[in-house]
Amino acid sequence: MRPSPSTSPPGFPPPAPAAPPLRLLIADDNPVVRAGLTALLSDDAGTTVVAEARDGREAYEAALRHRPDVILLDVRMPGVDGIAALPHLVRLAPVMMLTYSHETETVREALRLGAGGYLVHGEFTTEQLVRAVHDVRQGRPQVTPGATRALLTALRSDASAHSSANSPVTAAISEPPTLSQLQSSVGQSFRSEFRLSEREAEIMDLIASGMTNQQIAAACFITEKTVKNHINRIFAKLHSTTRSQATAKWLGVA
């Protein structure tokens, strides 16, 4: 008589029970992003979402209550943002940043504060996301290309600064500023000239970083129509008709 599939053949140990799914907490202020991630990660047999949070404070409270295996954390959130909450969350569970933000300093600071990975939306598939969650749980860092470029930019900037400090000749031929550096230094100084509001300046920074209207809407928790209205006002103030023209003026290279 052939043994049933659930019965081990004589002399063989019983099959090991299936590992329980990883329990995830998703922290993102955008309900559409949270719903999408929850749907993706709840469909996989190896993961399940046990809690959601709208900001860093809610994430910390939910992590204390649910004790997740991995926390997926956005950077830009109202109230307590991801970077501010990160040092507290990493004491409770491995944290993987999952965000639209890929600025050099943001990536470097997140990893410095203990994030086990940094994934930028639009740079990974569902399978890669699930694999990254498991890898971060096991202590294997995961970083998508946009975050990797930011890290390389930071390393080159540090190396250039070190060389400049030790050699006047090297200082004279050091690398030109990176896009992120231009955004933070030149871009800030041009805000007063163009008279952009704080929200318009934030959106112009995102335009300059290469984000689409859809990505900007998700990052700022507004509709695409609102993004377009902001962009129309920005273009008028910058006397520009295209994103490239506006970016060049905003970064001071026009």
PDB file of C-alpha atoms in Angstrom:
ATOM      1  CA  MET A   1       0.000   0.000   0.000  1.00  0.00           C
ATOM      2  CA  ARG A   2       1.466   3.355  -1.048  1.00  0.00           C
ATOM      3  CA  PRO A   3       1.793   5.853   1.856  1.00  0.00           C
ATOM      4  CA  SER A   4      -0.326   8.989   1.623  1.00  0.00           C
ATOM      5  CA  PRO A   5       1.513  12.232   0.714  1.00  0.00           C
ATOM      6  CA  SER A   6       1.242  13.429   4.301  1.00  0.00           C
ATOM      7  CA  THR A   7       2.746  10.228   5.731  1.00  0.00           C
ATOM      8  CA  SER A   8       6.506   9.648   5.839  1.00  0.00           C
ATOM      9  CA  PRO A   9       7.796   6.308   4.469  1.00  0.00           C
ATOM     10  CA  PRO A  10       8.885   3.843   7.171  1.00  0.00           C
ATOM     11  CA  GLY A  11      12.337   4.637   8.531  1.00  0.00           C
ATOM     12  CA  PHE A  12      12.262   8.281   7.395  1.00  0.00           C
ATOM     13  CA  PRO A  13      11.861  11.249   9.752  1.00  0.00           C
ATOM     14  CA  PRO A  14       8.649  13.245   9.396  1.00  0.00           C
ATOM     15  CA  PRO A  15       8.889  16.322   7.135  1.00  0.00           C
ATOM     16  CA  ALA A  16       9.835  19.546   8.845  1.00  0.00           C
ATOM     17  CA  PRO A  17       6.908  21.886   9.418  1.00  0.00           C
ATOM     18  CA  ALA A  18       6.723  24.871   7.076  1.00  0.00           C
ATOM     19  CA  ALA A  19       8.369  27.986   8.457  1.00  0.00           C
ATOM     20  CA  PRO A  20       5.881  30.641   9.573  1.00  0.00           C
ATOM     21  CA  PRO A  21       5.679  33.700   7.303  1.00  0.00           C
ATOM     22  CA  LEU A  22       7.733  36.742   8.167  1.00  0.00           C
ATOM     23  CA  ARG A  23       5.633  39.276  10.042  1.00  0.00           C
ATOM     24  CA  LEU A  24       5.966  42.762   8.543  1.00  0.00           C
ATOM     25  CA  LEU A  25       5.131  46.291   9.628  1.00  0.00           C
ATOM     26  CA  ILE A  26       4.693  48.912   6.874  1.00  0.00           C
ATOM     27  CA  ALA A  27       5.207  52.578   7.769  1.00  0.00           C
ATOM     28  CA  ASP A  28       4.262  55.051   5.029  1.00  0.00           C
ATOM     29  CA  ASP A  29       2.061  58.147   5.153  1.00  0.00           C
ATOM     30  CA  ASN A  30       0.501  57.355   1.753  1.00  0.00           C
ATOM     31  CA  PRO A  31      -2.480  54.978   2.171  1.00  0.00           C
ATOM     32  CA  VAL A  32      -2.264  53.938  -1.488  1.00  0.00           C
ATOM     33  CA  VAL A  33       1.358  52.857  -1.063  1.00  0.00           C
ATOM     34  CA  ARG A  34       0.528  51.003   2.155  1.00  0.00           C
ATOM     35  CA  ALA A  35      -2.406  49.205   0.530  1.00  0.00           C
ATOM     36  CA  GLY A  36      -0.323  48.235  -2.489  1.00  0.00           C
ATOM     37  CA  LEU A  37       2.536  46.879  -0.405  1.00  0.00           C
ATOM     38  CA  THR A  38       0.165  45.027   1.890  1.00  0.00           C
ATOM     39  CA  ALA A  39      -1.507  43.368  -1.096  1.00  0.00           C
ATOM     40  CA  LEU A  40       1.838  42.384  -2.624  1.00  0.00           C
ATOM     41  CA  LEU A  41       3.401  41.056   0.557  1.00  0.00           C
ATOM     42  CA  SER A  42       0.289  39.312   1.847  1.00  0.00           C
ATOM     43  CA  ASP A  43      -0.040  37.312  -1.382  1.00  0.00           C
ATOM     44  CA  ASP A  44       3.392  35.749  -0.843  1.00  0.00           C
ATOM     45  CA  ALA A  45       3.429  32.555   1.207  1.00  0.00           C
ATOM     46  CA  GLY A  46       6.548  33.664   3.055  1.00  0.00           C
ATOM     47  CA  THR A  47       5.392  37.083   4.313  1.00  0.00           C
ATOM     48  CA  THR A  48       2.393  38.646   5.981  1.00  0.00           C
ATOM     49  CA  VAL A  49       1.656  42.242   7.028  1.00  0.00           C
ATOM     50  CA  VAL A  50       0.647  42.449  10.690  1.00  0.00           C
ATOM     51  CA  ALA A  51       0.464  46.241  11.080  1.00  0.00           C
ATOM     52  CA  GLU A  52       0.551  49.554   9.205  1.00  0.00           C
ATOM     53  CA  ALA A  53       1.603  53.018  10.377  1.00  0.00           C
ATOM     54  CA  ARG A  54       1.309  56.564   9.006  1.00  0.00           C
ATOM     55  CA  ASP A  55       4.431  58.033  10.623  1.00  0.00           C
ATOM     56  CA  GLY A  56       7.412  57.198  12.788  1.00  0.00           C
ATOM     57  CA  ARG A  57       5.553  57.495  16.080  1.00  0.00           C
ATOM     58  CA  GLU A  58       2.798  55.103  14.980  1.00  0.00           C
ATOM     59  CA  ALA A  59       5.469  52.749  13.620  1.00  0.00           C
ATOM     60  CA  TYR A  60       7.220  52.632  16.989  1.00  0.00           C
ATOM     61  CA  GLU A  61       3.984  52.016  18.880  1.00  0.00           C
ATOM     62  CA  ALA A  62       2.932  49.309  16.407  1.00  0.00           C
ATOM     63  CA  ALA A  63       6.355  47.654  16.598  1.00  0.00           C
ATOM     64  CA  LEU A  64       6.119  47.489  20.393  1.00  0.00           C
ATOM     65  CA  ARG A  65       2.640  45.983  20.146  1.00  0.00           C
ATOM     66  CA  HIS A  66       3.107  43.509  17.278  1.00  0.00           C
ATOM     67  CA  ARG A  67       6.854  42.727  17.424  1.00  0.00           C
ATOM     68  CA  PRO A  68       7.283  42.318  13.637  1.00  0.00           C
ATOM     69  CA  ASP A  69      10.191  40.439  12.066  1.00  0.00           C
ATOM     70  CA  VAL A  70      10.962  43.309   9.651  1.00  0.00           C
ATOM     71  CA  ILE A  71       9.869  46.946   9.452  1.00  0.00           C
ATOM     72  CA  LEU A  72       9.460  48.633   6.036  1.00  0.00           C
ATOM     73  CA  LEU A  73       9.999  52.357   6.589  1.00  0.00           C
ATOM     74  CA  ASP A  74       9.408  55.414   4.405  1.00  0.00           C
ATOM     75  CA  VAL A  75      11.661  58.474   4.755  1.00  0.00           C
ATOM     76  CA  ARG A  76       9.324  61.435   4.235  1.00  0.00           C
ATOM     77  CA  MET A  77       6.363  61.350   6.618  1.00  0.00           C
ATOM     78  CA  PRO A  78       4.601  64.112   8.551  1.00  0.00           C
ATOM     79  CA  GLY A  79       5.229  64.354  12.273  1.00  0.00           C
ATOM     80  CA  VAL A  80       8.036  61.920  13.098  1.00  0.00           C
ATOM     81  CA  ASP A  81       9.738  61.025   9.810  1.00  0.00           C
ATOM     82  CA  GLY A  82      11.562  57.818   8.976  1.00  0.00           C
ATOM     83  CA  ILE A  83      15.078  59.056   9.724  1.00  0.00           C
ATOM     84  CA  ALA A  84      14.043  60.401  13.145  1.00  0.00           C
ATOM     85  CA  ALA A  85      12.271  57.142  14.052  1.00  0.00           C
ATOM     86  CA  LEU A  86      14.957  54.823  12.677  1.00  0.00           C
ATOM     87  CA  PRO A  87      17.307  54.694  15.737  1.00  0.00           C
ATOM     88  CA  HIS A  88      14.365  53.676  17.929  1.00  0.00           C
ATOM     89  CA  LEU A  89      12.917  51.133  15.485  1.00  0.00           C
ATOM     90  CA  VAL A  90      16.177  49.243  14.850  1.00  0.00           C
ATOM     91  CA  ARG A  91      16.198  48.286  18.543  1.00  0.00           C
ATOM     92  CA  LEU A  92      12.955  46.399  17.979  1.00  0.00           C
ATOM     93  CA  ALA A  93      13.413  44.755  14.561  1.00  0.00           C
ATOM     94  CA  PRO A  94      15.491  44.905  11.360  1.00  0.00           C
ATOM     95  CA  VAL A  95      14.469  47.924   9.300  1.00  0.00           C
ATOM     96  CA  MET A  96      14.461  48.239   5.518  1.00  0.00           C
ATOM     97  CA  MET A  97      13.939  51.699   4.057  1.00  0.00           C
ATOM     98  CA  LEU A  98      11.329  51.592   1.281  1.00  0.00           C
ATOM     99  CA  THR A  99      10.929  55.052  -0.200  1.00  0.00           C
ATOM    100  CA  TYR A 100      11.080  57.391  -3.190  1.00  0.00           C
ATOM    101  CA  SER A 101      13.909  59.368  -1.575  1.00  0.00           C
ATOM    102  CA  HIS A 102      17.369  58.643  -2.954  1.00  0.00           C
ATOM    103  CA  GLU A 103      19.312  61.770  -1.987  1.00  0.00           C
ATOM    104  CA  THR A 104      22.917  61.055  -1.066  1.00  0.00           C
ATOM    105  CA  GLU A 105      22.775  62.313   2.510  1.00  0.00           C
ATOM    106  CA  THR A 106      19.461  60.577   3.191  1.00  0.00           C
ATOM    107  CA  VAL A 107      20.752  57.185   2.037  1.00  0.00           C
ATOM    108  CA  ARG A 108      24.008  57.555   3.944  1.00  0.00           C
ATOM    109  CA  GLU A 109      22.267  58.688   7.144  1.00  0.00           C
ATOM    110  CA  ALA A 110      19.729  55.859   7.006  1.00  0.00           C
ATOM    111  CA  LEU A 111      22.434  53.218   6.672  1.00  0.00           C
ATOM    112  CA  ARG A 112      24.559  54.919   9.333  1.00  0.00           C
ATOM    113  CA  LEU A 113      21.638  54.791  11.759  1.00  0.00           C
ATOM    114  CA  GLY A 114      21.202  51.063  11.276  1.00  0.00           C
ATOM    115  CA  ALA A 115      18.879  50.421   8.327  1.00  0.00           C
ATOM    116  CA  GLY A 116      19.486  46.923   6.997  1.00  0.00           C
ATOM    117  CA  GLY A 117      18.563  47.881   3.440  1.00  0.00           C
ATOM    118  CA  TYR A 118      17.481  50.756   1.231  1.00  0.00           C
ATOM    119  CA  LEU A 119      15.035  50.181  -1.626  1.00  0.00           C
ATOM    120  CA  VAL A 120      13.877  52.969  -3.930  1.00  0.00           C
ATOM    121  CA  HIS A 121      10.381  52.608  -5.428  1.00  0.00           C
ATOM    122  CA  GLY A 122      10.422  51.800  -9.121  1.00  0.00           C
ATOM    123  CA  GLU A 123      13.740  49.934  -8.938  1.00  0.00           C
ATOM    124  CA  PHE A 124      12.593  46.468  -7.887  1.00  0.00           C
ATOM    125  CA  THR A 125      10.088  43.763  -8.806  1.00  0.00           C
ATOM    126  CA  THR A 126       7.713  42.042  -6.404  1.00  0.00           C
ATOM    127  CA  GLU A 127       9.994  38.999  -6.284  1.00  0.00           C
ATOM    128  CA  GLN A 128      13.001  41.188  -5.505  1.00  0.00           C
ATOM    129  CA  LEU A 129      11.063  42.946  -2.739  1.00  0.00           C
ATOM    130  CA  VAL A 130      10.096  39.650  -1.100  1.00  0.00           C
ATOM    131  CA  ARG A 131      13.669  38.369  -1.366  1.00  0.00           C
ATOM    132  CA  ALA A 132      15.003  41.624   0.081  1.00  0.00           C
ATOM    133  CA  VAL A 133      12.682  41.340   3.088  1.00  0.00           C
ATOM    134  CA  HIS A 134      13.973  37.843   3.834  1.00  0.00           C
ATOM    135  CA  ASP A 135      17.597  38.895   3.297  1.00  0.00           C
ATOM    136  CA  VAL A 136      17.302  41.874   5.644  1.00  0.00           C
ATOM    137  CA  ARG A 137      15.770  39.576   8.267  1.00  0.00           C
ATOM    138  CA  GLN A 138      18.879  37.389   7.942  1.00  0.00           C
ATOM    139  CA  GLY A 139      21.245  40.349   8.165  1.00  0.00           C
ATOM    140  CA  ARG A 140      22.080  40.496   4.466  1.00  0.00           C
ATOM    141  CA  PRO A 141      21.903  44.143   3.273  1.00  0.00           C
ATOM    142  CA  GLN A 142      19.853  44.995   0.190  1.00  0.00           C
ATOM    143  CA  VAL A 143      20.292  48.260  -1.738  1.00  0.00           C
ATOM    144  CA  THR A 144      18.709  49.167  -5.090  1.00  0.00           C
ATOM    145  CA  PRO A 145      20.677  50.961  -7.867  1.00  0.00           C
ATOM    146  CA  GLY A 146      19.483  54.486  -7.005  1.00  0.00           C
ATOM    147  CA  ALA A 147      20.624  54.113  -3.407  1.00  0.00           C
ATOM    148  CA  THR A 148      23.889  52.515  -4.543  1.00  0.00           C
ATOM    149  CA  ARG A 149      24.637  55.499  -6.776  1.00  0.00           C
ATOM    150  CA  ALA A 150      23.950  57.798  -3.835  1.00  0.00           C
ATOM    151  CA  LEU A 151      26.426  55.843  -1.709  1.00  0.00           C
ATOM    152  CA  LEU A 152      29.066  55.992  -4.426  1.00  0.00           C
ATOM    153  CA  THR A 153      28.512  59.725  -4.709  1.00  0.00           C
ATOM    154  CA  ALA A 154      29.019  60.066  -0.957  1.00  0.00           C
ATOM    155  CA  LEU A 155      32.200  57.972  -1.014  1.00  0.00           C
ATOM    156  CA  ARG A 156      33.657  59.960  -3.908  1.00  0.00           C
ATOM    157  CA  SER A 157      32.714  63.205  -2.206  1.00  0.00           C
ATOM    158  CA  ASP A 158      34.419  62.078   1.010  1.00  0.00           C
ATOM    159  CA  ALA A 159      37.506  60.971  -0.898  1.00  0.00           C
ATOM    160  CA  SER A 160      37.631  64.267  -2.784  1.00  0.00           C
ATOM    161  CA  ALA A 161      37.288  66.258   0.441  1.00  0.00           C
ATOM    162  CA  HIS A 162      40.029  64.202   2.105  1.00  0.00           C
ATOM    163  CA  SER A 163      42.364  64.731  -0.849  1.00  0.00           C
ATOM    164  CA  SER A 164      41.607  68.440  -0.943  1.00  0.00           C
ATOM    165  CA  ALA A 165      42.415  68.792   2.734  1.00  0.00           C
ATOM    166  CA  ASN A 166      45.800  67.145   2.275  1.00  0.00           C
ATOM    167  CA  SER A 167      46.916  68.504  -1.062  1.00  0.00           C
ATOM    168  CA  PRO A 168      46.420  71.979  -2.564  1.00  0.00           C
ATOM    169  CA  VAL A 169      47.195  70.527  -5.987  1.00  0.00           C
ATOM    170  CA  THR A 170      44.492  67.895  -5.607  1.00  0.00           C
ATOM    171  CA  ALA A 171      42.097  70.543  -4.386  1.00  0.00           C
ATOM    172  CA  ALA A 172      42.594  72.480  -7.595  1.00  0.00           C
ATOM    173  CA  ILE A 173      41.548  69.508  -9.727  1.00  0.00           C
ATOM    174  CA  SER A 174      38.904  67.952  -7.484  1.00  0.00           C
ATOM    175  CA  GLU A 175      35.711  66.535  -8.957  1.00  0.00           C
ATOM    176  CA  PRO A 176      32.839  68.940  -9.718  1.00  0.00           C
ATOM    177  CA  PRO A 177      29.900  68.990  -7.299  1.00  0.00           C
ATOM    178  CA  THR A 178      27.390  66.186  -7.624  1.00  0.00           C
ATOM    179  CA  LEU A 179      23.706  66.728  -8.424  1.00  0.00           C
ATOM    180  CA  SER A 180      22.730  66.150  -4.794  1.00  0.00           C
ATOM    181  CA  GLN A 181      25.330  68.665  -3.604  1.00  0.00           C
ATOM    182  CA  LEU A 182      24.052  71.220  -6.094  1.00  0.00           C
ATOM    183  CA  GLN A 183      20.504  70.647  -4.913  1.00  0.00           C
ATOM    184  CA  SER A 184      21.410  71.229  -1.272  1.00  0.00           C
ATOM    185  CA  SER A 185      23.789  74.186  -1.674  1.00  0.00           C
ATOM    186  CA  VAL A 186      23.043  76.041  -4.894  1.00  0.00           C
ATOM    187  CA  GLY A 187      19.355  75.132  -4.890  1.00  0.00           C
ATOM    188  CA  GLN A 188      18.838  76.553  -1.413  1.00  0.00           C
ATOM    189  CA  SER A 189      20.440  79.873  -2.321  1.00  0.00           C
ATOM    190  CA  PHE A 190      18.193  80.272  -5.356  1.00  0.00           C
ATOM    191  CA  ARG A 191      14.950  79.832  -3.432  1.00  0.00           C
ATOM    192  CA  SER A 192      14.772  83.438  -2.327  1.00  0.00           C
ATOM    193  CA  GLU A 193      15.411  84.664  -5.874  1.00  0.00           C
ATOM    194  CA  PHE A 194      12.607  82.642  -7.434  1.00  0.00           C
ATOM    195  CA  ARG A 195      10.174  83.224  -4.541  1.00  0.00           C
ATOM    196  CA  LEU A 196       8.972  79.632  -4.436  1.00  0.00           C
ATOM    197  CA  SER A 197       6.843  78.602  -1.482  1.00  0.00           C
ATOM    198  CA  GLU A 198       8.154  75.888   0.823  1.00  0.00           C
ATOM    199  CA  ARG A 199       5.967  73.274  -0.899  1.00  0.00           C
ATOM    200  CA  GLU A 200       6.953  74.483  -4.375  1.00  0.00           C
ATOM    201  CA  ALA A 201      10.632  74.334  -3.396  1.00  0.00           C
ATOM    202  CA  GLU A 202      10.155  70.781  -2.128  1.00  0.00           C
ATOM    203  CA  ILE A 203       8.493  69.742  -5.381  1.00  0.00           C
ATOM    204  CA  MET A 204      11.172  71.482  -7.442  1.00  0.00           C
ATOM    205  CA  ASP A 205      13.821  69.506  -5.549  1.00  0.00           C
ATOM    206  CA  LEU A 206      11.975  66.301  -6.455  1.00  0.00           C
ATOM    207  CA  ILE A 207      11.715  67.374 -10.109  1.00  0.00           C
ATOM    208  CA  ALA A 208      15.453  68.050 -10.141  1.00  0.00           C
ATOM    209  CA  SER A 209      16.102  64.590  -8.681  1.00  0.00           C
ATOM    210  CA  GLY A 210      14.316  63.052 -11.684  1.00  0.00           C
ATOM    211  CA  MET A 211      10.992  62.027 -10.130  1.00  0.00           C
ATOM    212  CA  THR A 212       7.850  61.729 -12.263  1.00  0.00           C
ATOM    213  CA  ASN A 213       4.587  63.456 -11.339  1.00  0.00           C
ATOM    214  CA  GLN A 214       3.237  60.156 -10.038  1.00  0.00           C
ATOM    215  CA  GLN A 215       6.267  59.629  -7.800  1.00  0.00           C
ATOM    216  CA  ILE A 216       6.093  63.217  -6.528  1.00  0.00           C
ATOM    217  CA  ALA A 217       2.407  62.786  -5.721  1.00  0.00           C
ATOM    218  CA  ALA A 218       3.143  59.643  -3.711  1.00  0.00           C
ATOM    219  CA  ALA A 219       6.118  61.201  -1.920  1.00  0.00           C
ATOM    220  CA  CYS A 220       4.200  64.370  -0.959  1.00  0.00           C
ATOM    221  CA  PHE A 221       0.850  62.660  -0.268  1.00  0.00           C
ATOM    222  CA  ILE A 222      -1.024  64.785  -2.820  1.00  0.00           C
ATOM    223  CA  THR A 223      -2.815  64.069  -6.099  1.00  0.00           C
ATOM    224  CA  GLU A 224      -1.137  64.217  -9.493  1.00  0.00           C
ATOM    225  CA  LYS A 225      -3.450  67.096 -10.415  1.00  0.00           C
ATOM    226  CA  THR A 226      -2.156  69.060  -7.430  1.00  0.00           C
ATOM    227  CA  VAL A 227       1.401  68.266  -8.507  1.00  0.00           C
ATOM    228  CA  LYS A 228       0.643  69.628 -11.995  1.00  0.00           C
ATOM    229  CA  ASN A 229      -0.828  72.810 -10.505  1.00  0.00           C
ATOM    230  CA  HIS A 230       2.304  73.307  -8.409  1.00  0.00           C
ATOM    231  CA  ILE A 231       4.518  72.677 -11.443  1.00  0.00           C
ATOM    232  CA  ASN A 232       2.613  75.249 -13.518  1.00  0.00           C
ATOM    233  CA  ARG A 233       3.239  77.867 -10.819  1.00  0.00           C
ATOM    234  CA  ILE A 234       6.873  76.803 -10.484  1.00  0.00           C
ATOM    235  CA  PHE A 235       7.451  77.085 -14.236  1.00  0.00           C
ATOM    236  CA  ALA A 236       5.889  80.558 -14.232  1.00  0.00           C
ATOM    237  CA  LYS A 237       8.172  81.727 -11.418  1.00  0.00           C
ATOM    238  CA  LEU A 238      11.256  80.173 -13.015  1.00  0.00           C
ATOM    239  CA  HIS A 239      10.259  81.472 -16.495  1.00  0.00           C
ATOM    240  CA  SER A 240      10.581  77.942 -17.843  1.00  0.00           C
ATOM    241  CA  THR A 241       8.479  75.745 -20.109  1.00  0.00           C
ATOM    242  CA  THR A 242      10.129  72.351 -19.528  1.00  0.00           C
ATOM    243  CA  ARG A 243      11.410  70.329 -16.578  1.00  0.00           C
ATOM    244  CA  SER A 244      14.963  70.468 -17.903  1.00  0.00           C
ATOM    245  CA  GLN A 245      14.882  74.273 -18.164  1.00  0.00           C
ATOM    246  CA  ALA A 246      13.443  74.601 -14.673  1.00  0.00           C
ATOM    247  CA  THR A 247      15.994  72.165 -13.242  1.00  0.00           C
ATOM    248  CA  ALA A 248      18.898  74.006 -14.858  1.00  0.00           C
ATOM    249  CA  LYS A 249      17.752  77.314 -13.377  1.00  0.00           C
ATOM    250  CA  TRP A 250      16.989  75.784  -9.984  1.00  0.00           C
ATOM    251  CA  LEU A 251      20.463  74.267  -9.800  1.00  0.00           C
ATOM    252  CA  GLY A 252      22.127  77.429 -11.023  1.00  0.00           C
ATOM    253  CA  VAL A 253      23.577  75.934 -14.202  1.00  0.00           C
ATOM    254  CA  ALA A 254      21.441  77.817 -16.732  1.00  0.00           C
TER     255      ALA A 254
END
